[in-house]
PDB file of C-alpha atoms in Angstrom:
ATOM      1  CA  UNK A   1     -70.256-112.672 173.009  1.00 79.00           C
ATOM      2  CA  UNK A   2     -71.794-110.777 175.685  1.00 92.00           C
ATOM      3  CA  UNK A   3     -69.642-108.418 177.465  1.00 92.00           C
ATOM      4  CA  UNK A   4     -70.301-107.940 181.627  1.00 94.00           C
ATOM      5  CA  UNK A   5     -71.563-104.679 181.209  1.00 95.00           C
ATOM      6  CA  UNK A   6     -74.548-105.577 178.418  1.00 96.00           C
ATOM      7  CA  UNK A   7     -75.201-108.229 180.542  1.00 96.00           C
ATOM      8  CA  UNK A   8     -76.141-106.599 183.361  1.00 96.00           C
ATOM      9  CA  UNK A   9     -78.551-104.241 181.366  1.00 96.00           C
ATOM     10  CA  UNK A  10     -80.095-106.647 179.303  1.00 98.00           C
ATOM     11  CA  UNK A  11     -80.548-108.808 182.316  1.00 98.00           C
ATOM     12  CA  UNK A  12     -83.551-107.406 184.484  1.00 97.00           C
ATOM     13  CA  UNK A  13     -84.860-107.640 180.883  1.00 97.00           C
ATOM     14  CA  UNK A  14     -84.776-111.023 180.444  1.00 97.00           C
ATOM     15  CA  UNK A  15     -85.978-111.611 184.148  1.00 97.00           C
ATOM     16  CA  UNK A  16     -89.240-109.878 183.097  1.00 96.00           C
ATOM     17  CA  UNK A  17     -90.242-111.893 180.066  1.00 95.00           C
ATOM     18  CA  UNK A  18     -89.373-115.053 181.979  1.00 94.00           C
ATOM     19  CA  UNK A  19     -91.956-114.099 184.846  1.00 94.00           C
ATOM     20  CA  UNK A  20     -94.529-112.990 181.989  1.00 93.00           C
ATOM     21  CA  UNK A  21     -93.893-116.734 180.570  1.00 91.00           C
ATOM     22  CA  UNK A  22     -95.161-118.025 183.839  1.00 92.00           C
ATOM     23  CA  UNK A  23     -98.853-119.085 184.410  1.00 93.00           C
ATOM     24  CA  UNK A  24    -101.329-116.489 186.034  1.00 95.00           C
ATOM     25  CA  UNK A  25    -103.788-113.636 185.171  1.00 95.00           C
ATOM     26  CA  UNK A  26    -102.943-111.341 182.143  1.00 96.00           C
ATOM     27  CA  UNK A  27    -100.863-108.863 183.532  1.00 95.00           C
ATOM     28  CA  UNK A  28     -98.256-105.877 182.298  1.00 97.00           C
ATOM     29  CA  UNK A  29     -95.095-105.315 183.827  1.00 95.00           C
ATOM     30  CA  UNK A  30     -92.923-102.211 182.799  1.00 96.00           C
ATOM     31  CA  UNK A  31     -89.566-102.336 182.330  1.00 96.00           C
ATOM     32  CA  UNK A  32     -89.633 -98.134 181.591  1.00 91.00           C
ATOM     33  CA  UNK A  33     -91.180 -95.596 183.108  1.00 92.00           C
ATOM     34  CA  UNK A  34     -94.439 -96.020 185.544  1.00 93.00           C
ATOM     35  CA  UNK A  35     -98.046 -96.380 184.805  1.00 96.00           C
ATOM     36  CA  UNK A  36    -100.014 -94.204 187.360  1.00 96.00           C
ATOM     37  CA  UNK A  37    -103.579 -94.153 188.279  1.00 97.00           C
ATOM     38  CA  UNK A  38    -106.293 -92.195 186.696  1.00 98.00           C
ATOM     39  CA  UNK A  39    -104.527 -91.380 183.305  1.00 97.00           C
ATOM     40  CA  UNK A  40    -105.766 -91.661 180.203  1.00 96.00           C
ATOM     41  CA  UNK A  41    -103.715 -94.390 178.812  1.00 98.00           C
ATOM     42  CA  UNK A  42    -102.758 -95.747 174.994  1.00 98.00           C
ATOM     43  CA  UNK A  43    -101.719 -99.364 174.188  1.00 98.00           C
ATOM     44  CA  UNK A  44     -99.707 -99.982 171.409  1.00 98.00           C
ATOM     45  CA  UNK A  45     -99.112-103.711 171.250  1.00 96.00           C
ATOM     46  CA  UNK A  46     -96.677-105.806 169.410  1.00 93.00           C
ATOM     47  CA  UNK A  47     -94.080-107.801 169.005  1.00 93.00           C
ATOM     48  CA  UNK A  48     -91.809-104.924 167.228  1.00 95.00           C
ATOM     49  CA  UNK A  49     -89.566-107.122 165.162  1.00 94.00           C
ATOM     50  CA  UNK A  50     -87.957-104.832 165.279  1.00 97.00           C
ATOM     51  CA  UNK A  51     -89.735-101.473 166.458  1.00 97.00           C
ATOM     52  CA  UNK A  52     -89.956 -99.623 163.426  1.00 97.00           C
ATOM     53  CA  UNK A  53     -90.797 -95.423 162.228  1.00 97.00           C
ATOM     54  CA  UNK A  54     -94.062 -96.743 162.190  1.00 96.00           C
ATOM     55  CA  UNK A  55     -94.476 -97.893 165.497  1.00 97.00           C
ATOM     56  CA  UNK A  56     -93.163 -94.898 166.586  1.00 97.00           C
ATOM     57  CA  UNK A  57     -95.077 -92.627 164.560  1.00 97.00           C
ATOM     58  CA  UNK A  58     -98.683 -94.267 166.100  1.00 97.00           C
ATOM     59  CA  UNK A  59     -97.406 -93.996 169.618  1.00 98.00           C
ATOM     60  CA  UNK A  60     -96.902 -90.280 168.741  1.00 98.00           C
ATOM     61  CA  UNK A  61    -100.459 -90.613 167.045  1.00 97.00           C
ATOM     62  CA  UNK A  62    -101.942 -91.409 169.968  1.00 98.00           C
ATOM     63  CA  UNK A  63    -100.085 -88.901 172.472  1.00 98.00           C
ATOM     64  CA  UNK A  64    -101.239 -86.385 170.555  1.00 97.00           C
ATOM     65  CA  UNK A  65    -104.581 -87.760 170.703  1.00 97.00           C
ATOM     66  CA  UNK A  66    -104.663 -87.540 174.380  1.00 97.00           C
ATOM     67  CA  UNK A  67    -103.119 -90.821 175.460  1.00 98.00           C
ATOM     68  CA  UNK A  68    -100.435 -89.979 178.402  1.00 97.00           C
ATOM     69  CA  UNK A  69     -98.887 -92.617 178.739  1.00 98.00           C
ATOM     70  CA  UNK A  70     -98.455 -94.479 175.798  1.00 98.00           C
ATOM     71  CA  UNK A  71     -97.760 -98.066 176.461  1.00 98.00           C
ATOM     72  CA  UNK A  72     -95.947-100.152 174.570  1.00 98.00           C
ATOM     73  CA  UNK A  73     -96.196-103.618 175.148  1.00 98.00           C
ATOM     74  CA  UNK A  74     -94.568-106.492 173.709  1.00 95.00           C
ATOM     75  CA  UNK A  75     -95.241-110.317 174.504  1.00 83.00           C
ATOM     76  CA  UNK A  76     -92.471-112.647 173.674  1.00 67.00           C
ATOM     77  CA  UNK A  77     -94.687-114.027 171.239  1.00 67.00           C
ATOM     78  CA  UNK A  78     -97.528-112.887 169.551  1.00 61.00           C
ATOM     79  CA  UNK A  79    -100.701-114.158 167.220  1.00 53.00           C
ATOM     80  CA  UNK A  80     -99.838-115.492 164.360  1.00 51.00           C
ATOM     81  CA  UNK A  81     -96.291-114.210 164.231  1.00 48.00           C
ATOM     82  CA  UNK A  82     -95.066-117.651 166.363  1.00 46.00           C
ATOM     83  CA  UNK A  83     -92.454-118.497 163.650  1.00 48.00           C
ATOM     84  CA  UNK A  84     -90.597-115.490 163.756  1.00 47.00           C
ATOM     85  CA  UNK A  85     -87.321-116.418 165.822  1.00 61.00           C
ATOM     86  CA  UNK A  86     -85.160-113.333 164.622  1.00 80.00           C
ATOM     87  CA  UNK A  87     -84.459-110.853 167.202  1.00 92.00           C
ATOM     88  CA  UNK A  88     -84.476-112.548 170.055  1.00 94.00           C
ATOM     89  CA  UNK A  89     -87.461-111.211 172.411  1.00 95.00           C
ATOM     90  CA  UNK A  90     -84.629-109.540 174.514  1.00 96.00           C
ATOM     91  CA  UNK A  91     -83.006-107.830 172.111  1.00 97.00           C
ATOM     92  CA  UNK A  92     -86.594-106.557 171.025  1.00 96.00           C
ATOM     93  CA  UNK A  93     -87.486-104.929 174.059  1.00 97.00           C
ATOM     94  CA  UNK A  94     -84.292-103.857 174.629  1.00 98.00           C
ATOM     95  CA  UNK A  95     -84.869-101.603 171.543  1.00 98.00           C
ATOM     96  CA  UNK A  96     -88.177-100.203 172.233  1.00 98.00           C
ATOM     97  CA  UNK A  97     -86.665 -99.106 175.689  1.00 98.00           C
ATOM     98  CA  UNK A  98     -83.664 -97.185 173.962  1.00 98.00           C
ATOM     99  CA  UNK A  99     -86.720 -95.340 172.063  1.00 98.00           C
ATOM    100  CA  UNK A 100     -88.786 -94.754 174.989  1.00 98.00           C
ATOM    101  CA  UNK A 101     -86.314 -93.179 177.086  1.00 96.00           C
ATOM    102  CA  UNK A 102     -86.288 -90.672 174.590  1.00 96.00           C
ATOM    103  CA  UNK A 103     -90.044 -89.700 175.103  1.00 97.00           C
ATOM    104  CA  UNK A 104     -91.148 -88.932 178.387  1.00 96.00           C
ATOM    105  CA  UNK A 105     -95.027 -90.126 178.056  1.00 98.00           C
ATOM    106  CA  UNK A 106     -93.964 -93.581 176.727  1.00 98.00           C
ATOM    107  CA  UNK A 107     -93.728 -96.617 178.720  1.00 98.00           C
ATOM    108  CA  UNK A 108     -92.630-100.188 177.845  1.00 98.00           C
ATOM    109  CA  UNK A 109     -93.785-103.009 179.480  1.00 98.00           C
ATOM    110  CA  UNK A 110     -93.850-106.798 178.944  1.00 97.00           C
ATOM    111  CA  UNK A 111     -97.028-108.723 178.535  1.00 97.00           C
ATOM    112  CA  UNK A 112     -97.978-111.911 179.725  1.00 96.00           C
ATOM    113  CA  UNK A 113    -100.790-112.915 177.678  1.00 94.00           C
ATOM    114  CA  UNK A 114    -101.088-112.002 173.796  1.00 92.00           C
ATOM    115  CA  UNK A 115    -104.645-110.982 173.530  1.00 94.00           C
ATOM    116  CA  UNK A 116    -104.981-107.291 172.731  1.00 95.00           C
ATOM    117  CA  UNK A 117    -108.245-107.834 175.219  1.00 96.00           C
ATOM    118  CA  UNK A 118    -106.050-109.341 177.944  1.00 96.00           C
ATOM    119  CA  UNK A 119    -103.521-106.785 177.659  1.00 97.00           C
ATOM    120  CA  UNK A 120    -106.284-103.331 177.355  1.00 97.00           C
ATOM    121  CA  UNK A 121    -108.113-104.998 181.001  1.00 98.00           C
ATOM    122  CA  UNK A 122    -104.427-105.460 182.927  1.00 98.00           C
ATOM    123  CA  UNK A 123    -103.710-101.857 181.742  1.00 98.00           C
ATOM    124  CA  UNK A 124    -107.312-100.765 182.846  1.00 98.00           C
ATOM    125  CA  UNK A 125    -106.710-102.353 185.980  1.00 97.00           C
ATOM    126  CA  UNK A 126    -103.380-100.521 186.434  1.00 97.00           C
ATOM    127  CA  UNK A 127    -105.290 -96.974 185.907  1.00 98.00           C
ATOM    128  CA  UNK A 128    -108.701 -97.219 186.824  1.00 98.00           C
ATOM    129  CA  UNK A 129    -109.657 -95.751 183.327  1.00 97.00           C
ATOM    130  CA  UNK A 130    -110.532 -97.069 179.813  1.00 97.00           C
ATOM    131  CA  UNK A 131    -107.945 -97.997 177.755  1.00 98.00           C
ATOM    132  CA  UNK A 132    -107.225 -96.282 174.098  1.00 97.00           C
ATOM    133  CA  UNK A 133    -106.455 -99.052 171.828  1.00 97.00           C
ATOM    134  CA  UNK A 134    -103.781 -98.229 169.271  1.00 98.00           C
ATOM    135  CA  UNK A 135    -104.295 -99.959 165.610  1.00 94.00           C
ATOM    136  CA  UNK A 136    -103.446-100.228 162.389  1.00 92.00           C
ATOM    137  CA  UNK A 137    -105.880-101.727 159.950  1.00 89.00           C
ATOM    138  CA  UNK A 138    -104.091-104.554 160.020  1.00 89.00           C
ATOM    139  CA  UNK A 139    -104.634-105.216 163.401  1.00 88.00           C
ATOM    140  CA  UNK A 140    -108.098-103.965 163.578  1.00 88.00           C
ATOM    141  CA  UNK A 141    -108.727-106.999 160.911  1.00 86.00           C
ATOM    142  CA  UNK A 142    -107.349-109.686 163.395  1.00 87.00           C
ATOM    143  CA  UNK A 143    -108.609-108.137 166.107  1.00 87.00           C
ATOM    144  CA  UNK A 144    -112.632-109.605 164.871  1.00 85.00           C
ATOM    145  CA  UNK A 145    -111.468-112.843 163.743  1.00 89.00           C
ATOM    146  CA  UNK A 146    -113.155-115.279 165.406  1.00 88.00           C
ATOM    147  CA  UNK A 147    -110.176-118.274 165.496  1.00 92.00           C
ATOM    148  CA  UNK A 148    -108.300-115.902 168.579  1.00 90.00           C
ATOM    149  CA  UNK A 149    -111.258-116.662 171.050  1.00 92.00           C
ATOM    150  CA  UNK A 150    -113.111-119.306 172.795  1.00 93.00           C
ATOM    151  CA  UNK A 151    -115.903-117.201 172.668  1.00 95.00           C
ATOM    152  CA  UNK A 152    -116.087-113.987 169.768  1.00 92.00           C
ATOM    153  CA  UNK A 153    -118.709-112.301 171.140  1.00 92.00           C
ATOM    154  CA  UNK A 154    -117.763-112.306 174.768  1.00 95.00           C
ATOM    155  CA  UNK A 155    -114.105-111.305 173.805  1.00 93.00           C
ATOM    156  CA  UNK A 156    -115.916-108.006 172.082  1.00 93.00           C
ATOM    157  CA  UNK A 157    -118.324-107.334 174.830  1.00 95.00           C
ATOM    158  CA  UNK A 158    -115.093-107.195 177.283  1.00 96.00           C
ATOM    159  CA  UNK A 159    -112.818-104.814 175.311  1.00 95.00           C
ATOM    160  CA  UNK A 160    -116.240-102.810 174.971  1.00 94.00           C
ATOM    161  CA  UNK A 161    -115.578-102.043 178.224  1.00 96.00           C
ATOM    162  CA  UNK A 162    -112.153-101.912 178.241  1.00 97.00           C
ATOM    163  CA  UNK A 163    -111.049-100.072 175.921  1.00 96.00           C
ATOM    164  CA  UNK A 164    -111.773 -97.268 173.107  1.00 95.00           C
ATOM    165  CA  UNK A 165    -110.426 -98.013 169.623  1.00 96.00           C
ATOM    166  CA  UNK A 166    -108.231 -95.639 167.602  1.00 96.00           C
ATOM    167  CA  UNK A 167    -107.312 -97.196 164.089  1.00 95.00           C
ATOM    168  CA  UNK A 168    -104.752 -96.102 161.823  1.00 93.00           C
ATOM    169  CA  UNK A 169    -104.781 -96.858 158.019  1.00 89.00           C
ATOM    170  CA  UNK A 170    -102.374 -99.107 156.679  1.00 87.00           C
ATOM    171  CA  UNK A 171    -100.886-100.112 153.641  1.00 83.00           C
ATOM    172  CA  UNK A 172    -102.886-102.783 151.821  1.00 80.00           C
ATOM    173  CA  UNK A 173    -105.500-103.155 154.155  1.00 79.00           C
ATOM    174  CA  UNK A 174    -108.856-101.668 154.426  1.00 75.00           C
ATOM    175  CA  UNK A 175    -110.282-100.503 158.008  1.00 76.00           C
ATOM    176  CA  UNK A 176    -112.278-103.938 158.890  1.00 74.00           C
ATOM    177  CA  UNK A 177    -116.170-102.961 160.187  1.00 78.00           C
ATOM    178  CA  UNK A 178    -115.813-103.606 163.537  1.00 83.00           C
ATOM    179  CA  UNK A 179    -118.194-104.353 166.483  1.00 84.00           C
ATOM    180  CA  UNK A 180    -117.118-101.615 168.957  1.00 85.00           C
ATOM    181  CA  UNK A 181    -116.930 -97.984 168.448  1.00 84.00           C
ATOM    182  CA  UNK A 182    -113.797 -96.642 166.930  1.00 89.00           C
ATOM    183  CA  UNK A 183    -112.186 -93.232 165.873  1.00 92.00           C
ATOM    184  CA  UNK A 184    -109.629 -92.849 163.305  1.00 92.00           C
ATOM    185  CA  UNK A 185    -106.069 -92.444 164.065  1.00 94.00           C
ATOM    186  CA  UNK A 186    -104.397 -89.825 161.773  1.00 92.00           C
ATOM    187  CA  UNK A 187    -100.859 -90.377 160.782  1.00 93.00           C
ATOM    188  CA  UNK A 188     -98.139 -88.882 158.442  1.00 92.00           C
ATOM    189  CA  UNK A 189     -98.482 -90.154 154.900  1.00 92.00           C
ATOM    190  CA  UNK A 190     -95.557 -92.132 154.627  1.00 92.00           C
ATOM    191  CA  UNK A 191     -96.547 -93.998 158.061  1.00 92.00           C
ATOM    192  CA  UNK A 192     -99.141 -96.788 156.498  1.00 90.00           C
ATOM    193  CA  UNK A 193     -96.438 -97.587 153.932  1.00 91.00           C
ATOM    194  CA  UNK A 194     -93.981 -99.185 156.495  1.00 92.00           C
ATOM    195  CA  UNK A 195     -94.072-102.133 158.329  1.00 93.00           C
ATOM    196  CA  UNK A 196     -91.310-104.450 160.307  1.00 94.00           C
ATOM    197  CA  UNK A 197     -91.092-106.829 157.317  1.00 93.00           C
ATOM    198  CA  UNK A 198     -89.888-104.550 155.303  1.00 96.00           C
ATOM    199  CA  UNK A 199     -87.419-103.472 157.951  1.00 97.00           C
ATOM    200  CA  UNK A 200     -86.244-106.948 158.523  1.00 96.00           C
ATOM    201  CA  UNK A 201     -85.362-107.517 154.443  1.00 95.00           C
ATOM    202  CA  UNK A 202     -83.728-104.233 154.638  1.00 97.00           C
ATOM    203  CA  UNK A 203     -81.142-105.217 157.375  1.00 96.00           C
ATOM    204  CA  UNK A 204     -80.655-108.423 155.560  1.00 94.00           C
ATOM    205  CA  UNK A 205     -79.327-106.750 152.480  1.00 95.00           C
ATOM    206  CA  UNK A 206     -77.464-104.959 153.796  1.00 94.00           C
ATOM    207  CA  UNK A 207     -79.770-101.464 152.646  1.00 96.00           C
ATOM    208  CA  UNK A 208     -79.632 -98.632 154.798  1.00 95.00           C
ATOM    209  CA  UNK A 209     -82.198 -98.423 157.848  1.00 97.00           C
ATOM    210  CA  UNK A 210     -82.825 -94.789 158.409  1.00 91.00           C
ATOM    211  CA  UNK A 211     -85.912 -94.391 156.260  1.00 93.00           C
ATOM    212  CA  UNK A 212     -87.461 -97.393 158.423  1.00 97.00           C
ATOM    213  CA  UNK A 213     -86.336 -97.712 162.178  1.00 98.00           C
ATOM    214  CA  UNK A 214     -85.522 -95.019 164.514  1.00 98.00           C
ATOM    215  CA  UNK A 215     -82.047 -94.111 164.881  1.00 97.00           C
ATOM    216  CA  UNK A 216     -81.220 -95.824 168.309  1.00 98.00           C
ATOM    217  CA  UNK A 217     -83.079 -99.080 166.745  1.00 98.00           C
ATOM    218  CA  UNK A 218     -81.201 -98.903 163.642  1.00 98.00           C
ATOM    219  CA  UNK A 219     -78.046 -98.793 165.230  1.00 97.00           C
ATOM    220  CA  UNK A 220     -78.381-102.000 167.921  1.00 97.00           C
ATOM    221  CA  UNK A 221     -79.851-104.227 164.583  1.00 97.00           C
ATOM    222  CA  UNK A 222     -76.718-103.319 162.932  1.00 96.00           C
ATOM    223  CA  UNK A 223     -74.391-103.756 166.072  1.00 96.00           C
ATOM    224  CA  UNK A 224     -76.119-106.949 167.042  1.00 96.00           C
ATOM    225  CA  UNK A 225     -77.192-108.331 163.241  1.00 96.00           C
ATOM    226  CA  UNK A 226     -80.300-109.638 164.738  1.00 96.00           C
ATOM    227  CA  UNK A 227     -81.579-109.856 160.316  1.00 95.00           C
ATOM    228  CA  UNK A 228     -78.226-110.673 158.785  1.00 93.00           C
ATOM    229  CA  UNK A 229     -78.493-113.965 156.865  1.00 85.00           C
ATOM    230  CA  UNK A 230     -75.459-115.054 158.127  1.00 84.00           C
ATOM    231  CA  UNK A 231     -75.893-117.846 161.453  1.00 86.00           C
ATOM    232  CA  UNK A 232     -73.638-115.398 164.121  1.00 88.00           C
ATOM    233  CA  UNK A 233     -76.426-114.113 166.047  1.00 92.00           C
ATOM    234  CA  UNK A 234     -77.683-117.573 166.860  1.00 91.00           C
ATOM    235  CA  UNK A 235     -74.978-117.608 169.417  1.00 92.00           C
ATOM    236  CA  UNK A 236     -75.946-114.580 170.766  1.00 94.00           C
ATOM    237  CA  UNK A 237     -79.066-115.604 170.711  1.00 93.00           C
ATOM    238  CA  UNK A 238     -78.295-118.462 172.757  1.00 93.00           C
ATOM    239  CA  UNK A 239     -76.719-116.297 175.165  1.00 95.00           C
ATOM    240  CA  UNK A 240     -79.675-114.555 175.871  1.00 95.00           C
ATOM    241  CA  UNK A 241     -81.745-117.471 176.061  1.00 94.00           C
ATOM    242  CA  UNK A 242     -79.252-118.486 179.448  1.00 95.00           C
ATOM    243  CA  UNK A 243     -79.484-115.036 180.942  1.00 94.00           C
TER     244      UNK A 243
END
């Protein structure tokens, strides 16, 4: 059950994904810290299920790089990833807020429209600049496929303007070629080796977390068991669905 007092934070949270569910232009809202004009920003989009070291590490990444801020988005749902259910999309951002409000230059904001192209012109919008584009490989490789667009080649010619792309290697999956210009993303070593699936079968067993989320993220996935096989957090779940 939800007590009063998580209610009332997690809220305003759920207020903003149900306005980014609503017909209209691709847009970002934050839901911590600002977005000013004439920065230099970074997107890092996703739907962190859940957040992971990873995630956090290419945020960092791309501070370092020059991005300030460092946005992270999150639409409720993203490509290809419609059948994951588990955490619920409140929860989720919930999370990635905790993390941010440890780091001064990041921001978290909700999307409305799951195209990374859609998401790097709303942010360009915001500040007046281009956009650095924060990637895995993994991403980079969906990013080009064709099936995500009406029309491929327009798609690329707009986040040619958008947006700069910085890739990071990961795991299993080679840097795709790609049609725009693109600079490599240098990470820790252990960084290409995680991912949020891994995460999720962690927290399902039962294994310990710390190796693979950041500390505030492990602890709400173990205080809410958004990944534990048993049914319990489908109530919750429900709960947030009525806030």
């Amino acid at each position: 059950m939800l007590g009063a007092r998580e209610r009332r934070r997690l809220e305003p949270l759920a207020a903003v994904l149900d306005r980014a569910a609503r017909p209209g232009p691709p847009r970002l809202e934050p839901v911590a810290g600002g977005i000013p004009r004439g920065v230099t920003a970074g997107l890092l989009a996703g739907t962190f299920n859940p957040f992971t070291r990873a995630h956090a590490a290419l945020a960092a990444a791309g501070h370092r790089a020059g991005c300030d801020p460092v946005v992270l988005a999150m639409a409720p749902v993203s490509l290809a990833k419609e059948g994951l259910q588990r955490a619920h999309p409140v929860d989720r951002l919930d999370w990635v807020r905790s993390w941010a409000r440890r780091h001064p230059w990041a921001v978290v904001a909700a999307a409305s429209h799951p195209l990374l192209v859609d998401m790097a012109e709303a942010l360009g919008r915001r500040t007046g600049r281009r956009v650095a584009l924060l990637l895995g490989a993994d991403k980079a490789a969906q990013l080009v496929e064709a099936r995500w667009y009406e029309d491929p080649a327009a798609a690329m010619e707009r986040l040619g303007r958008a947006a700069d792309l910085l890739v990071a290697e990961r795991a299993g999956h080679a840097v795709p070629d790609l049609p725009l210009r693109a600079v490599r993303l240098r990470t820790a070593g252990w960084v290409p080796e995680r991912s949020a699936t891994e995460a999720r079968a962690a927290a399902r067993r039962g294994f310990a977390l710390d190796g693979l989320l950041p500390a505030v993220v492990a602890r709400a996935v173990r205080r809410t068991g958004a990944y534990d096989s048993d049914p319990s957090y489908l109530a919750r779940a429900r709960e947030l669905d009525a806030l």
